[in-house]
Each structure stands twice: as structure tokens, then as C-alpha cells.
Amino acid sequence: MAQYKKVRHIVQQGTQHRLRGPVGDGPTAVQYTTPDRREVFVLVWQRAPRHGTPRPVLRLAGLDPAARYRDAATGAVHHASVLTGYGITSELPVGDWSSTSLHLIRVDDVAADGTGPWTS
């Protein structure tokens, strides 16, 4: 419940993108993006995976193409053009009806004082 409270504004007020429908043995994925494109929440789930089935790449939608996004769980930073062009693979736990989520938060290129991780 605590995790949902952190992202409910994204789910309730954001734009929904169906990244992958419930087709075959693969996972289903849905993405929610805030209207200002500063936060993204992706839900991925799978009914019953078959052994050896490759994990499909999920190409995110509706991101600011010039932005970078930080994974709220791991701290990893991803460029939006990579997330939308090449995509990401979901790391689903083993087992039937497994699920995972991804919460991305836009990283500002330059802080208010003119410094930042992407300045030279």
C-alpha cells in the first residue's frame, strides 16, 4: 500500500499507454505518465511463463525525448531516447502470475545553481 501511495498520482492523473497486451505467453505491460512527463510508472505482469521464452523489449511511450530518467528503486539513469527507441527488458520474478514495476523520475539537466551531473 505504501508503494502505491507514492505513485497513485501518476496512475490516477496520468496518461495510460498499453505497451504490450495479454498476447500468448509473454508479459503484459502498461505505462502511466504524468501530464508534465516528469514521472513514469510501468507495471508488468505475466500469467504463466514458459521455460526458454525470450523476454520481449518494452519500448516506453510519451517521454520527453531530450530528458533523462532515474529509476527510483536502483538510481540508474536512462536517456529517454534509449527507453523509447531501444526499450528495456523487464526483470520478472520466477513463477506464475509474477509482476514487477518501474518508477522513473525525470532528472533535471542543470540544477538551479548551474551545476549538475550533465554539465561540462
PDB file of C-alpha atoms in Angstrom:
ATOM      1  CA  MET A   1       0.000   0.000   0.000  1.00  0.00           C
ATOM      2  CA  ALA A   2       2.848   2.395   0.797  1.00  0.00           C
ATOM      3  CA  GLN A   3       4.363   1.894  -2.652  1.00  0.00           C
ATOM      4  CA  TYR A   4       1.038   2.615  -4.350  1.00  0.00           C
ATOM      5  CA  LYS A   5       0.652   5.866  -2.395  1.00  0.00           C
ATOM      6  CA  LYS A   6       3.965   7.030  -3.885  1.00  0.00           C
ATOM      7  CA  VAL A   7       2.720   6.540  -7.452  1.00  0.00           C
ATOM      8  CA  ARG A   8      -1.052   6.889  -7.295  1.00  0.00           C
ATOM      9  CA  HIS A   9      -0.951  10.450  -8.640  1.00  0.00           C
ATOM     10  CA  ILE A  10       0.717   9.038 -11.762  1.00  0.00           C
ATOM     11  CA  VAL A  11      -1.861   6.254 -12.189  1.00  0.00           C
ATOM     12  CA  GLN A  12      -4.910   8.395 -11.387  1.00  0.00           C
ATOM     13  CA  GLN A  13      -3.985  11.566 -13.270  1.00  0.00           C
ATOM     14  CA  GLY A  14      -1.503  10.357 -15.864  1.00  0.00           C
ATOM     15  CA  THR A  15      -1.797   9.194 -19.435  1.00  0.00           C
ATOM     16  CA  GLN A  16      -2.034   5.445 -19.937  1.00  0.00           C
ATOM     17  CA  HIS A  17      -0.008   3.665 -22.623  1.00  0.00           C
ATOM     18  CA  ARG A  18      -0.564  -0.040 -23.214  1.00  0.00           C
ATOM     19  CA  LEU A  19       2.914  -1.217 -24.056  1.00  0.00           C
ATOM     20  CA  ARG A  20       2.086  -4.888 -24.505  1.00  0.00           C
ATOM     21  CA  GLY A  21      -1.281  -6.593 -24.435  1.00  0.00           C
ATOM     22  CA  PRO A  22      -2.086 -10.020 -22.980  1.00  0.00           C
ATOM     23  CA  VAL A  23      -0.963 -11.974 -26.042  1.00  0.00           C
ATOM     24  CA  GLY A  24       0.399 -15.505 -25.952  1.00  0.00           C
ATOM     25  CA  ASP A  25       2.858 -16.455 -23.233  1.00  0.00           C
ATOM     26  CA  GLY A  26       4.544 -13.078 -22.970  1.00  0.00           C
ATOM     27  CA  PRO A  27       4.121 -10.441 -20.299  1.00  0.00           C
ATOM     28  CA  THR A  28       1.524  -7.683 -20.285  1.00  0.00           C
ATOM     29  CA  ALA A  29       2.736  -4.128 -19.663  1.00  0.00           C
ATOM     30  CA  VAL A  30       1.042  -0.795 -19.054  1.00  0.00           C
ATOM     31  CA  GLN A  31       2.699   2.599 -18.568  1.00  0.00           C
ATOM     32  CA  TYR A  32       1.372   5.734 -16.885  1.00  0.00           C
ATOM     33  CA  THR A  33       2.984   9.120 -17.482  1.00  0.00           C
ATOM     34  CA  THR A  34       2.256  12.386 -15.646  1.00  0.00           C
ATOM     35  CA  PRO A  35       0.916  15.222 -17.833  1.00  0.00           C
ATOM     36  CA  ASP A  36       4.225  17.131 -17.474  1.00  0.00           C
ATOM     37  CA  ARG A  37       6.187  13.939 -18.381  1.00  0.00           C
ATOM     38  CA  ARG A  38       8.295  14.194 -15.196  1.00  0.00           C
ATOM     39  CA  GLU A  39       7.294  10.780 -13.778  1.00  0.00           C
ATOM     40  CA  VAL A  40       6.607   7.408 -15.331  1.00  0.00           C
ATOM     41  CA  PHE A  41       5.228   4.246 -13.746  1.00  0.00           C
ATOM     42  CA  VAL A  42       5.310   0.907 -15.588  1.00  0.00           C
ATOM     43  CA  LEU A  43       3.517  -2.249 -14.448  1.00  0.00           C
ATOM     44  CA  VAL A  44       4.488  -5.618 -15.948  1.00  0.00           C
ATOM     45  CA  TRP A  45       2.889  -8.976 -15.183  1.00  0.00           C
ATOM     46  CA  GLN A  46       2.775 -12.449 -16.666  1.00  0.00           C
ATOM     47  CA  ARG A  47       0.357 -15.324 -16.165  1.00  0.00           C
ATOM     48  CA  ALA A  48       2.439 -18.443 -16.633  1.00  0.00           C
ATOM     49  CA  PRO A  49       5.802 -18.088 -18.375  1.00  0.00           C
ATOM     50  CA  ARG A  50       7.144 -20.919 -20.470  1.00  0.00           C
ATOM     51  CA  HIS A  51      10.718 -22.013 -19.935  1.00  0.00           C
ATOM     52  CA  GLY A  52      13.042 -20.570 -22.543  1.00  0.00           C
ATOM     53  CA  THR A  53      10.633 -17.916 -23.801  1.00  0.00           C
ATOM     54  CA  PRO A  54      12.601 -14.745 -24.528  1.00  0.00           C
ATOM     55  CA  ARG A  55      11.630 -11.618 -22.640  1.00  0.00           C
ATOM     56  CA  PRO A  56      10.332  -9.004 -25.051  1.00  0.00           C
ATOM     57  CA  VAL A  57      11.712  -5.499 -25.062  1.00  0.00           C
ATOM     58  CA  LEU A  58       9.312  -2.833 -23.795  1.00  0.00           C
ATOM     59  CA  ARG A  59       9.571   0.484 -25.613  1.00  0.00           C
ATOM     60  CA  LEU A  60       8.236   3.261 -23.412  1.00  0.00           C
ATOM     61  CA  ALA A  61       5.985   5.979 -24.810  1.00  0.00           C
ATOM     62  CA  GLY A  62       5.286   9.655 -24.226  1.00  0.00           C
ATOM     63  CA  LEU A  63       8.627  10.615 -22.683  1.00  0.00           C
ATOM     64  CA  ASP A  64      10.419  13.920 -23.236  1.00  0.00           C
ATOM     65  CA  PRO A  65      12.963  12.823 -25.880  1.00  0.00           C
ATOM     66  CA  ALA A  66      15.708  15.103 -24.527  1.00  0.00           C
ATOM     67  CA  ALA A  67      15.282  14.063 -20.888  1.00  0.00           C
ATOM     68  CA  ARG A  68      16.990  11.538 -18.653  1.00  0.00           C
ATOM     69  CA  TYR A  69      15.045   9.474 -16.136  1.00  0.00           C
ATOM     70  CA  ARG A  70      16.247   7.966 -12.852  1.00  0.00           C
ATOM     71  CA  ASP A  71      14.934   4.604 -11.615  1.00  0.00           C
ATOM     72  CA  ALA A  72      13.513   5.334  -8.154  1.00  0.00           C
ATOM     73  CA  ALA A  73      14.463   1.849  -6.904  1.00  0.00           C
ATOM     74  CA  THR A  74      18.009   1.464  -8.225  1.00  0.00           C
ATOM     75  CA  GLY A  75      19.161   5.002  -9.004  1.00  0.00           C
ATOM     76  CA  ALA A  76      20.152   4.021 -12.547  1.00  0.00           C
ATOM     77  CA  VAL A  77      19.765   6.852 -15.069  1.00  0.00           C
ATOM     78  CA  HIS A  78      18.366   6.176 -18.548  1.00  0.00           C
ATOM     79  CA  HIS A  79      18.108   8.516 -21.528  1.00  0.00           C
ATOM     80  CA  ALA A  80      14.549   8.871 -22.846  1.00  0.00           C
ATOM     81  CA  SER A  81      15.626   8.252 -26.444  1.00  0.00           C
ATOM     82  CA  VAL A  82      17.004   4.861 -25.383  1.00  0.00           C
ATOM     83  CA  LEU A  83      13.859   3.989 -23.407  1.00  0.00           C
ATOM     84  CA  THR A  84      11.603   4.845 -26.361  1.00  0.00           C
ATOM     85  CA  GLY A  85      13.854   3.664 -29.205  1.00  0.00           C
ATOM     86  CA  TYR A  86      15.559   0.550 -27.893  1.00  0.00           C
ATOM     87  CA  GLY A  87      13.425  -0.119 -24.832  1.00  0.00           C
ATOM     88  CA  ILE A  88      14.052  -2.064 -21.651  1.00  0.00           C
ATOM     89  CA  THR A  89      13.553  -5.665 -20.609  1.00  0.00           C
ATOM     90  CA  SER A  90      11.540  -6.377 -17.508  1.00  0.00           C
ATOM     91  CA  GLU A  91      13.024  -8.463 -14.722  1.00  0.00           C
ATOM     92  CA  LEU A  92      10.050 -10.566 -13.643  1.00  0.00           C
ATOM     93  CA  PRO A  93      10.352 -12.846 -10.625  1.00  0.00           C
ATOM     94  CA  VAL A  94      10.190 -16.590 -11.283  1.00  0.00           C
ATOM     95  CA  GLY A  95       6.766 -18.194 -11.068  1.00  0.00           C
ATOM     96  CA  ASP A  96       3.185 -17.943 -12.239  1.00  0.00           C
ATOM     97  CA  TRP A  97       1.417 -14.587 -12.010  1.00  0.00           C
ATOM     98  CA  SER A  98       4.672 -12.761 -11.391  1.00  0.00           C
ATOM     99  CA  SER A  99       4.786  -8.984 -11.580  1.00  0.00           C
ATOM    100  CA  THR A 100       7.127  -6.051 -11.263  1.00  0.00           C
ATOM    101  CA  SER A 101       7.030  -2.285 -11.530  1.00  0.00           C
ATOM    102  CA  LEU A 102       9.310   0.526 -12.576  1.00  0.00           C
ATOM    103  CA  HIS A 103       9.081   4.112 -11.309  1.00  0.00           C
ATOM    104  CA  LEU A 104      11.101   6.643 -13.290  1.00  0.00           C
ATOM    105  CA  ILE A 105      11.614  10.279 -12.291  1.00  0.00           C
ATOM    106  CA  ARG A 106      12.977  12.874 -14.685  1.00  0.00           C
ATOM    107  CA  VAL A 107      16.456  14.147 -13.871  1.00  0.00           C
ATOM    108  CA  ASP A 108      16.881  17.873 -14.404  1.00  0.00           C
ATOM    109  CA  ASP A 109      19.844  18.504 -16.684  1.00  0.00           C
ATOM    110  CA  VAL A 110      21.030  21.543 -14.768  1.00  0.00           C
ATOM    111  CA  ALA A 111      20.306  22.470 -11.164  1.00  0.00           C
ATOM    112  CA  ALA A 112      19.179  25.968 -10.162  1.00  0.00           C
ATOM    113  CA  ASP A 113      22.775  26.923  -9.271  1.00  0.00           C
ATOM    114  CA  GLY A 114      24.029  25.939 -12.734  1.00  0.00           C
ATOM    115  CA  THR A 115      25.649  22.681 -11.655  1.00  0.00           C
ATOM    116  CA  GLY A 116      24.501  19.196 -12.385  1.00  0.00           C
ATOM    117  CA  PRO A 117      25.548  15.744 -13.496  1.00  0.00           C
ATOM    118  CA  TRP A 118      25.215  16.584 -17.199  1.00  0.00           C
ATOM    119  CA  THR A 119      27.082  19.884 -17.316  1.00  0.00           C
ATOM    120  CA  SER A 120      30.613  20.136 -18.595  1.00  0.00           C
TER     121      SER A 120
END
